[in-house]
Amino acid sequence: MMRVHQDYWQNASSGYRASKKVSELVEEARAEVASLIDARPEEVYFTSGGTESNNTVIASADALLGSEAKIATSQIEHSAVLRPIERLETAGRTVHYVPVNAGGVIELDALRSCQPQFVSMMWANNETGVIQPIKEVSEWAREGGIPFHTDAVQAVGKIAVSVQECPVSFLSMSAHKFHGPKGVGALYVKEGMRMQPAMLGGGQEGGMRSGTEDVASIVGMGVAAKTAAAQLSSKEQQIRERRDLFEQLVLEKVTGVSKNGELHHRLSTHSHLSFQDCEAAGLLILLDEYGVQCSAGSACMTGKQQASHVQVAMGIPEERAKSSLRFSLSHTTSKEDVSYAAEQVARAVKKLRSVQTTGIGPVTVYTP
Ligand SMILES: *Cc1c(COP(=O)(O)O)cnc(C)c1O
């Protein structure tokens, strides 16, 4: 990325010779990103991230569908899918929010029975890490000729994602979820699918997404994709072992802890735990002070006091939902990190529980 800024700063779409090299760098990155999901480079368009990819597909579906057509999504989608779909609903479109079971897996029968004309369903959930039955949904959608979008932002680069094995129509990705730069992502559009671009202008990205390419970020995403593809299974195994160790240590040290989400179908990078009689908001502040950065719900939910919609959809009682934390790991997380984090979790829970039982004011306003 530094080299692009310094040596290849020309506009990728200009006519002079130096631009040719710049556009080649963009195409190399496109090939890497396409290869990561088993797509062809012509089917991959760069965007500013997962949010833009999701919004583009949903707005396009709305524009291309008849006004009577129904949309189905799930109750546990990221806000970058739910908010744009809610806007369509406000404007009069019928939307079905497919429920999930207690493990956070979508109910396939409920999806099939609502007979939608467009479906948007995430590959893996950002809070619990639970992996959804995308193969089944994509095959069912293909048979019925239903355009199917998947927000695969949490899955790409963490687990094997193949648009050949799972024949989706549209797929959203984001570089910063697999160690790439923030502010760049991509959208896969299956060849032959109709798509209405959100950005009109100079016709970059084959007319699908106008605007001068952010070449450095695109190159960064390409490198991240290449690295992720090369190390996918070995890293996944390592992360899984550390995550399992983390959960084992926390359960040994702390009473009243429960794990959330279907345990055998979740990303190895995620651990979602509830701590009885401990408000997540207070735990977050203490853990941050102790050097452990985690979150309650998603980053986008921070600061909001209501229980996460994902946990509500899973039927987790409000009190337990408000005492849940999400821990994320990557291949850079060492065994030492994991045991340090588990120690600090035990310390924070102990402190918070003692404050609560001695009655020093409400937990939500507690500052260390
Ligand atoms: C992070 C995330 C997004 C948003 O991606 P950005 O690139 O940050 O806009 C969308 N969906 C899911 C599931 C995510 O985890």
PDB file of C-alpha atoms in Angstrom, residues 38 43 108 111-112 116-120 133-150 162-170 188 190-193:
ATOM      1  CA  ASP A  38     -13.879 -19.381  -6.025  1.00  0.00           C
ATOM      2  CA  GLU A  43     -17.613 -11.165 -11.131  1.00  0.00           C
ATOM      3  CA  LEU A 108     -35.049 -23.130   6.856  1.00  0.00           C
ATOM      4  CA  LEU A 111     -37.720 -19.270   4.885  1.00  0.00           C
ATOM      5  CA  ARG A 112     -39.146 -21.704   2.348  1.00  0.00           C
ATOM      6  CA  PRO A 116     -39.937 -14.568  -1.282  1.00  0.00           C
ATOM      7  CA  GLN A 117     -38.736 -13.128  -4.592  1.00  0.00           C
ATOM      8  CA  PHE A 118     -35.419 -11.965  -3.110  1.00  0.00           C
ATOM      9  CA  VAL A 119     -33.437 -13.247  -0.128  1.00  0.00           C
ATOM     10  CA  SER A 120     -30.646 -11.656   1.906  1.00  0.00           C
ATOM     11  CA  PRO A 133     -26.872 -23.210   6.223  1.00  0.00           C
ATOM     12  CA  ILE A 134     -25.894 -21.195   3.134  1.00  0.00           C
ATOM     13  CA  LYS A 135     -25.438 -24.241   0.910  1.00  0.00           C
ATOM     14  CA  GLU A 136     -29.044 -25.320   1.490  1.00  0.00           C
ATOM     15  CA  VAL A 137     -30.405 -21.786   1.064  1.00  0.00           C
ATOM     16  CA  SER A 138     -28.382 -21.136  -2.102  1.00  0.00           C
ATOM     17  CA  GLU A 139     -29.422 -24.414  -3.737  1.00  0.00           C
ATOM     18  CA  TRP A 140     -33.059 -23.855  -2.852  1.00  0.00           C
ATOM     19  CA  ALA A 141     -32.880 -20.285  -4.197  1.00  0.00           C
ATOM     20  CA  ARG A 142     -31.206 -21.392  -7.409  1.00  0.00           C
ATOM     21  CA  GLU A 143     -33.857 -24.053  -8.034  1.00  0.00           C
ATOM     22  CA  GLY A 144     -36.590 -21.484  -7.518  1.00  0.00           C
ATOM     23  CA  GLY A 145     -34.827 -18.799  -9.566  1.00  0.00           C
ATOM     24  CA  ILE A 146     -34.768 -16.492  -6.537  1.00  0.00           C
ATOM     25  CA  PRO A 147     -31.914 -13.930  -6.401  1.00  0.00           C
ATOM     26  CA  PHE A 148     -29.988 -14.660  -3.211  1.00  0.00           C
ATOM     27  CA  HIS A 149     -27.614 -12.233  -1.514  1.00  0.00           C
ATOM     28  CA  THR A 150     -25.376 -13.266   1.345  1.00  0.00           C
ATOM     29  CA  SER A 162     -16.956 -21.013  -2.439  1.00  0.00           C
ATOM     30  CA  VAL A 163     -19.565 -19.555  -4.778  1.00  0.00           C
ATOM     31  CA  GLN A 164     -19.230 -22.748  -6.820  1.00  0.00           C
ATOM     32  CA  GLU A 165     -20.238 -24.971  -3.915  1.00  0.00           C
ATOM     33  CA  CYS A 166     -22.807 -22.502  -2.624  1.00  0.00           C
ATOM     34  CA  PRO A 167     -24.392 -20.942  -5.719  1.00  0.00           C
ATOM     35  CA  VAL A 168     -25.295 -17.497  -4.340  1.00  0.00           C
ATOM     36  CA  SER A 169     -26.185 -14.611  -6.680  1.00  0.00           C
ATOM     37  CA  PHE A 170     -24.546 -11.800  -4.689  1.00  0.00           C
ATOM     38  CA  TYR A 188     -19.520 -10.571  -6.006  1.00  0.00           C
ATOM     39  CA  LYS A 190     -22.772 -13.874 -10.384  1.00  0.00           C
ATOM     40  CA  GLU A 191     -22.394 -13.647 -14.138  1.00  0.00           C
ATOM     41  CA  GLY A 192     -25.753 -13.020 -15.781  1.00  0.00           C
ATOM     42  CA  MET A 193     -27.429 -11.567 -12.656  1.00  0.00           C
TER      43      MET A 193
END
